[in-house]
mmCIF file of C-alpha atoms in Angstrom:
data_model
loop_
_atom_site.group_PDB
_atom_site.id
_atom_site.type_symbol
_atom_site.label_atom_id
_atom_site.label_comp_id
_atom_site.label_asym_id
_atom_site.label_seq_id
_atom_site.Cartn_x
_atom_site.Cartn_y
_atom_site.Cartn_z
ATOM 1 C CA LEU D 1 37.946 -45.483 38.795
ATOM 2 C CA ALA D 2 37.188 -43.115 35.928
ATOM 3 C CA PRO D 3 39.986 -42.860 33.368
ATOM 4 C CA ARG D 4 42.093 -39.725 33.565
ATOM 5 C CA PRO D 5 41.689 -37.442 30.484
ATOM 6 C CA ASP D 6 44.528 -37.475 27.995
ATOM 7 C CA PRO D 7 46.022 -33.910 27.985
ATOM 8 C CA SER D 8 47.128 -34.392 24.387
ATOM 9 C CA VAL D 9 43.516 -34.646 23.198
ATOM 10 C CA GLN D 10 41.851 -31.265 22.664
ATOM 11 C CA PRO D 11 38.192 -31.091 23.627
ATOM 12 C CA ALA D 12 35.735 -30.571 20.785
ATOM 13 C CA LEU D 13 34.639 -26.972 20.386
ATOM 14 C CA PRO D 14 30.917 -26.255 20.209
ATOM 15 C CA MET D 15 29.596 -25.590 16.727
ATOM 16 C CA PRO D 16 28.757 -21.916 16.149
ATOM 17 C CA LYS D 17 25.116 -21.018 15.840
ATOM 18 C CA THR D 18 23.856 -20.315 12.358
ATOM 19 C CA LEU D 19 22.758 -16.699 12.098
ATOM 20 C CA SER D 20 19.909 -15.787 9.801
ATOM 21 C CA TYR D 21 19.849 -12.294 8.359
ATOM 22 C CA SER D 22 17.158 -10.753 6.237
ATOM 23 C CA PRO D 23 18.210 -9.685 2.741
ATOM 24 C CA SER D 24 17.909 -6.021 3.725
ATOM 25 C CA THR D 25 20.242 -6.581 6.694
ATOM 26 C CA LEU D 26 22.788 -8.336 4.493
ATOM 27 C CA LEU D 27 22.669 -5.473 2.033
ATOM 28 C CA SER D 28 23.187 -2.907 4.780
ATOM 29 C CA MET D 29 26.053 -4.914 6.288
ATOM 30 C CA SER D 30 27.964 -5.178 3.032
ATOM 31 C CA GLU D 31 30.836 -2.749 3.089
ATOM 32 C CA ASN D 32 31.291 -2.983 -0.653
ATOM 33 C CA THR D 33 27.687 -2.141 -1.515
ATOM 34 C CA GLN D 34 26.699 1.444 -2.225
ATOM 35 C CA VAL D 35 22.957 1.788 -1.747
ATOM 36 C CA ARG D 36 21.459 3.909 -4.526
ATOM 37 C CA ALA D 37 18.404 5.703 -3.184
ATOM 38 C CA GLY D 38 15.546 7.477 -4.867
ATOM 39 C CA GLY D 39 13.996 10.333 -2.897
ATOM 40 C CA TYR D 40 10.226 10.505 -3.236
ATOM 41 C CA HIS D 41 8.224 13.618 -2.369
ATOM 42 C CA ARG D 42 4.480 14.198 -2.657
ATOM 43 C CA ILE D 43 1.924 16.779 -1.589
ATOM 44 C CA SER D 44 -1.774 16.118 -2.156
ATOM 45 C CA SER D 45 -2.878 19.686 -2.775
ATOM 46 C CA ASP D 46 -0.795 22.579 -4.048
ATOM 47 C CA PRO D 47 -3.032 24.309 -6.624
ATOM 48 C CA LYS D 48 -0.913 27.478 -6.697
ATOM 49 C CA ASP D 49 2.296 25.483 -7.171
ATOM 50 C CA LYS D 50 4.068 27.058 -4.207
ATOM 51 C CA ARG D 51 6.037 23.797 -3.717
ATOM 52 C CA ALA D 52 6.754 24.560 -0.068
ATOM 53 C CA GLY D 53 5.737 21.104 1.137
ATOM 54 C CA VAL D 54 7.737 19.106 -1.387
ATOM 55 C CA THR D 55 10.725 21.360 -0.748
ATOM 56 C CA ARG D 56 10.634 20.543 2.969
ATOM 57 C CA GLN D 57 10.356 16.843 2.186
ATOM 58 C CA ARG D 58 13.267 17.056 -0.219
ATOM 59 C CA GLU D 59 15.459 18.647 2.448
ATOM 60 C CA ASP D 60 14.512 16.058 5.077
ATOM 61 C CA VAL D 61 15.007 13.124 2.708
ATOM 62 C CA THR D 62 18.428 14.430 1.712
ATOM 63 C CA THR D 63 19.435 14.549 5.378
ATOM 64 C CA LEU D 64 18.038 11.031 5.888
ATOM 65 C CA CYS D 65 20.190 9.626 3.091
ATOM 66 C CA ASP D 66 23.263 11.384 4.479
ATOM 67 C CA VAL D 67 22.674 9.816 7.895
ATOM 68 C CA LYS D 68 22.203 6.338 6.421
ATOM 69 C CA GLY D 69 25.151 6.663 4.078
ATOM 70 C CA TRP D 70 23.003 6.147 0.995
ATOM 71 C CA SER D 71 23.799 7.683 -2.367
ATOM 72 C CA LEU D 72 20.809 9.819 -3.338
ATOM 73 C CA VAL D 73 20.891 9.413 -7.100
ATOM 74 C CA ASN D 74 17.571 10.953 -8.083
ATOM 75 C CA PHE D 75 14.513 12.843 -6.844
ATOM 76 C CA TYR D 76 10.956 11.830 -7.759
ATOM 77 C CA GLU D 77 8.374 14.502 -7.112
ATOM 78 C CA ASP D 78 4.588 14.385 -7.405
ATOM 79 C CA ASN D 79 3.416 17.846 -6.432
ATOM 80 C CA ASP D 80 -0.321 18.486 -6.131
ATOM 81 C CA LYS D 81 -0.997 14.749 -6.523
ATOM 82 C CA SER D 82 -3.247 12.790 -4.164
ATOM 83 C CA ALA D 83 -2.475 9.200 -3.197
ATOM 84 C CA SER D 84 -6.112 8.352 -2.513
ATOM 85 C CA ASN D 85 -8.151 9.429 -5.538
ATOM 86 C CA GLY D 86 -6.810 6.844 -7.973
ATOM 87 C CA LYS D 87 -5.250 9.376 -10.330
ATOM 88 C CA GLU D 88 -1.848 8.784 -11.886
ATOM 89 C CA ARG D 89 1.334 9.795 -10.106
ATOM 90 C CA PRO D 90 3.997 9.899 -12.834
ATOM 91 C CA ALA D 91 6.992 10.316 -10.511
ATOM 92 C CA TRP D 92 5.983 7.349 -8.314
ATOM 93 C CA ASP D 93 5.527 5.182 -11.408
ATOM 94 C CA ARG D 94 8.924 6.293 -12.698
ATOM 95 C CA LEU D 95 10.535 5.430 -9.352
ATOM 96 C CA LEU D 96 9.104 1.903 -9.450
ATOM 97 C CA ALA D 97 10.244 1.523 -13.053
ATOM 98 C CA ASP D 98 13.793 2.525 -12.094
ATOM 99 C CA ILE D 99 13.718 -0.011 -9.248
ATOM 100 C CA LYS D 100 12.605 -2.725 -11.649
ATOM 101 C CA ASP D 101 15.366 -1.768 -14.093
ATOM 102 C CA GLY D 102 18.010 -2.013 -11.354
ATOM 103 C CA ARG D 103 18.825 1.707 -11.127
ATOM 104 C CA ILE D 104 17.515 2.163 -7.567
ATOM 105 C CA ASP D 105 18.117 0.008 -4.456
ATOM 106 C CA ALA D 106 16.158 1.982 -1.872
ATOM 107 C CA ILE D 107 13.333 4.466 -1.398
ATOM 108 C CA ALA D 108 13.712 7.445 0.913
ATOM 109 C CA ALA D 109 10.544 9.367 1.787
ATOM 110 C CA TRP D 110 9.139 11.569 4.513
ATOM 111 C CA ASP D 111 6.543 8.956 5.490
ATOM 112 C CA GLN D 112 5.043 5.795 4.049
ATOM 113 C CA ASP D 113 1.803 7.616 3.226
ATOM 114 C CA ARG D 114 3.686 9.656 0.650
ATOM 115 C CA GLY D 115 3.775 6.459 -1.396
ATOM 116 C CA TRP D 116 0.406 4.886 -0.573
ATOM 117 C CA ARG D 117 -2.604 5.311 1.690
ATOM 118 C CA MET D 118 -4.772 2.360 0.661
ATOM 119 C CA MET D 119 -4.441 -1.323 1.550
ATOM 120 C CA ALA D 120 -4.841 -2.388 -2.079
ATOM 121 C CA GLU D 121 -1.884 -0.202 -3.064
ATOM 122 C CA LEU D 122 0.235 -1.656 -0.263
ATOM 123 C CA GLU D 123 -0.474 -5.231 -1.344
ATOM 124 C CA ALA D 124 0.323 -4.331 -4.955
ATOM 125 C CA LEU D 125 3.616 -2.802 -3.812
ATOM 126 C CA ARG D 126 4.510 -5.930 -1.834
ATOM 127 C CA LYS D 127 3.937 -8.078 -4.913
ATOM 128 C CA PHE D 128 6.035 -5.686 -6.956
ATOM 129 C CA PHE D 129 8.936 -5.864 -4.495
ATOM 130 C CA ASP D 130 8.729 -9.670 -4.513
ATOM 131 C CA SER D 131 8.865 -9.677 -8.304
ATOM 132 C CA VAL D 132 12.046 -7.574 -8.368
ATOM 133 C CA GLY D 133 14.069 -10.489 -7.039
ATOM 134 C CA ARG D 134 16.361 -8.487 -4.780
ATOM 135 C CA PRO D 135 15.889 -6.652 -1.468
ATOM 136 C CA ILE D 136 14.621 -3.085 -1.729
ATOM 137 C CA LEU D 137 15.200 -0.865 1.288
ATOM 138 C CA PHE D 138 12.683 1.741 2.417
ATOM 139 C CA ALA D 139 13.431 4.451 4.969
ATOM 140 C CA THR D 140 11.437 7.461 6.132
ATOM 141 C CA THR D 141 12.123 10.509 8.229
ATOM 142 C CA GLY D 142 8.761 10.209 9.988
ATOM 143 C CA GLN D 143 8.582 6.545 11.012
ATOM 144 C CA GLY D 144 12.034 5.095 10.477
ATOM 145 C CA ASP D 145 12.800 2.019 8.383
ATOM 146 C CA ILE D 146 9.956 0.156 6.675
ATOM 147 C CA ASP D 147 10.356 -3.609 6.512
ATOM 148 C CA LEU D 148 8.155 -5.315 3.926
ATOM 149 C CA ARG D 149 9.885 -8.699 4.260
ATOM 150 C CA SER D 150 9.330 -9.748 7.875
ATOM 151 C CA PRO D 151 5.923 -10.624 9.374
ATOM 152 C CA THR D 152 6.288 -8.021 12.125
ATOM 153 C CA GLY D 153 7.347 -5.315 9.703
ATOM 154 C CA ILE D 154 4.463 -6.069 7.361
ATOM 155 C CA LEU D 155 2.010 -5.981 10.269
ATOM 156 C CA ALA D 156 3.232 -2.534 11.348
ATOM 157 C CA VAL D 157 2.898 -1.164 7.814
ATOM 158 C CA GLN D 158 -0.555 -2.712 7.386
ATOM 159 C CA ILE D 159 -1.790 -1.144 10.626
ATOM 160 C CA LYS D 160 -0.590 2.321 9.620
ATOM 161 C CA THR D 161 -2.075 1.886 6.145
ATOM 162 C CA ALA D 162 -5.408 0.814 7.625
ATOM 163 C CA VAL D 163 -5.433 3.964 9.765
ATOM 164 C CA SER D 164 -4.740 6.094 6.676
ATOM 165 C CA GLU D 165 -7.500 4.401 4.694
ATOM 166 C CA HIS D 166 -9.934 4.871 7.574
ATOM 167 C CA GLU D 167 -9.147 8.585 7.768
ATOM 168 C CA ILE D 168 -9.718 8.922 4.004
ATOM 169 C CA ALA D 169 -13.122 7.253 4.366
ATOM 170 C CA MET D 170 -14.055 9.487 7.290
ATOM 171 C CA MET D 171 -12.949 12.602 5.398
ATOM 172 C CA ARG D 172 -15.180 11.665 2.473
ATOM 173 C CA THR D 173 -18.060 11.086 4.863
ATOM 174 C CA ARG D 174 -17.586 14.570 6.336
ATOM 175 C CA GLN D 175 -17.344 16.137 2.881
ATOM 176 C CA LEU D 176 -20.526 14.451 1.669
ATOM 177 C CA ARG D 177 -22.393 15.552 4.791
ATOM 178 C CA ALA D 178 -21.227 19.132 4.328
ATOM 179 C CA ALA D 179 -22.276 19.058 0.667
ATOM 180 C CA ARG D 180 -25.734 17.796 1.621
ATOM 181 C CA GLN D 181 -26.055 20.583 4.182
ATOM 182 C CA ARG D 182 -25.188 23.215 1.561
ATOM 183 C CA ALA D 183 -27.701 21.719 -0.858
ATOM 184 C CA GLU D 184 -30.444 21.700 1.789
ATOM 185 C CA GLN D 185 -29.700 25.359 2.544
ATOM 186 C CA GLY D 186 -29.662 26.275 -1.135
ATOM 187 C CA ARG D 187 -26.004 27.301 -1.072
ATOM 188 C CA PRO D 188 -23.880 26.399 -4.102
ATOM 189 C CA LYS D 189 -20.563 24.635 -3.546
ATOM 190 C CA TRP D 190 -18.776 27.000 -5.900
ATOM 191 C CA LYS D 191 -17.525 30.442 -4.912
ATOM 192 C CA ARG D 192 -18.761 32.177 -8.039
ATOM 193 C CA ALA D 193 -21.082 30.544 -10.536
ATOM 194 C CA PHE D 194 -20.983 31.578 -14.173
ATOM 195 C CA GLY D 195 -23.668 34.163 -14.865
ATOM 196 C CA TYR D 196 -23.726 35.519 -11.313
ATOM 197 C CA MET D 197 -21.871 38.232 -9.478
ATOM 198 C CA PRO D 198 -21.142 38.465 -5.728
ATOM 199 C CA THR D 199 -23.048 41.089 -3.714
ATOM 200 C CA PRO D 200 -23.421 41.780 0.023
ATOM 201 C CA ASP D 201 -26.808 40.044 -0.185
ATOM 202 C CA GLY D 202 -25.435 36.994 -1.953
ATOM 203 C CA PRO D 203 -24.966 36.061 -5.620
ATOM 204 C CA LYS D 204 -27.040 38.040 -8.086
ATOM 205 C CA PRO D 205 -27.420 37.585 -11.859
ATOM 206 C CA ASP D 206 -24.639 39.340 -13.739
ATOM 207 C CA PRO D 207 -26.366 41.560 -16.336
ATOM 208 C CA ALA D 208 -23.412 41.203 -18.691
ATOM 209 C CA VAL D 209 -23.234 37.417 -18.849
ATOM 210 C CA ALA D 210 -26.522 36.178 -17.334
ATOM 211 C CA PRO D 211 -28.283 36.278 -20.717
ATOM 212 C CA LEU D 212 -25.705 33.773 -21.978
ATOM 213 C CA VAL D 213 -26.578 31.172 -19.373
#
């Protein structure tokens, strides 16, 4: 016969499973941590400095930080600055510098393409985040949270970046084709060339300044 169990002996409880959280999840879960966010806004083209686009982004990013409970400590604005022509974006560089110096814990933007649109820039940003040595959060109003630490999150960001880079390449292809068409038709790409004046029949030499050309 099997021995009867001793009621005085308590059965062993199963060991709890070890839960693994990403650094960003741990930071969000901490009740004592106040996430300091930097709001980034960018518009590629605003030659007349109307600032309507960056103003809309600023409003949306402010609402995003309120919803997430982040402290929006500073705004970083690159108006009339493209993210695809390789030119400097002072506000973006200043935001990354503040992250490196420990002043900012998170980036809030309207979409990831406000920060980058090329794969090379994305990979450089990933290396930068790794070098910081602490988790940096990234949230957008257009696509939700951006996760640059998990394989699935990185894949999603890479796919969207590849789509952006493809569209940039296609846009340049269309622009070059249109420029070739204008050249073949003898039409200048400028609206008014120096030394010429507009007429109903097309540009004509301006008698006042044509001799100077």
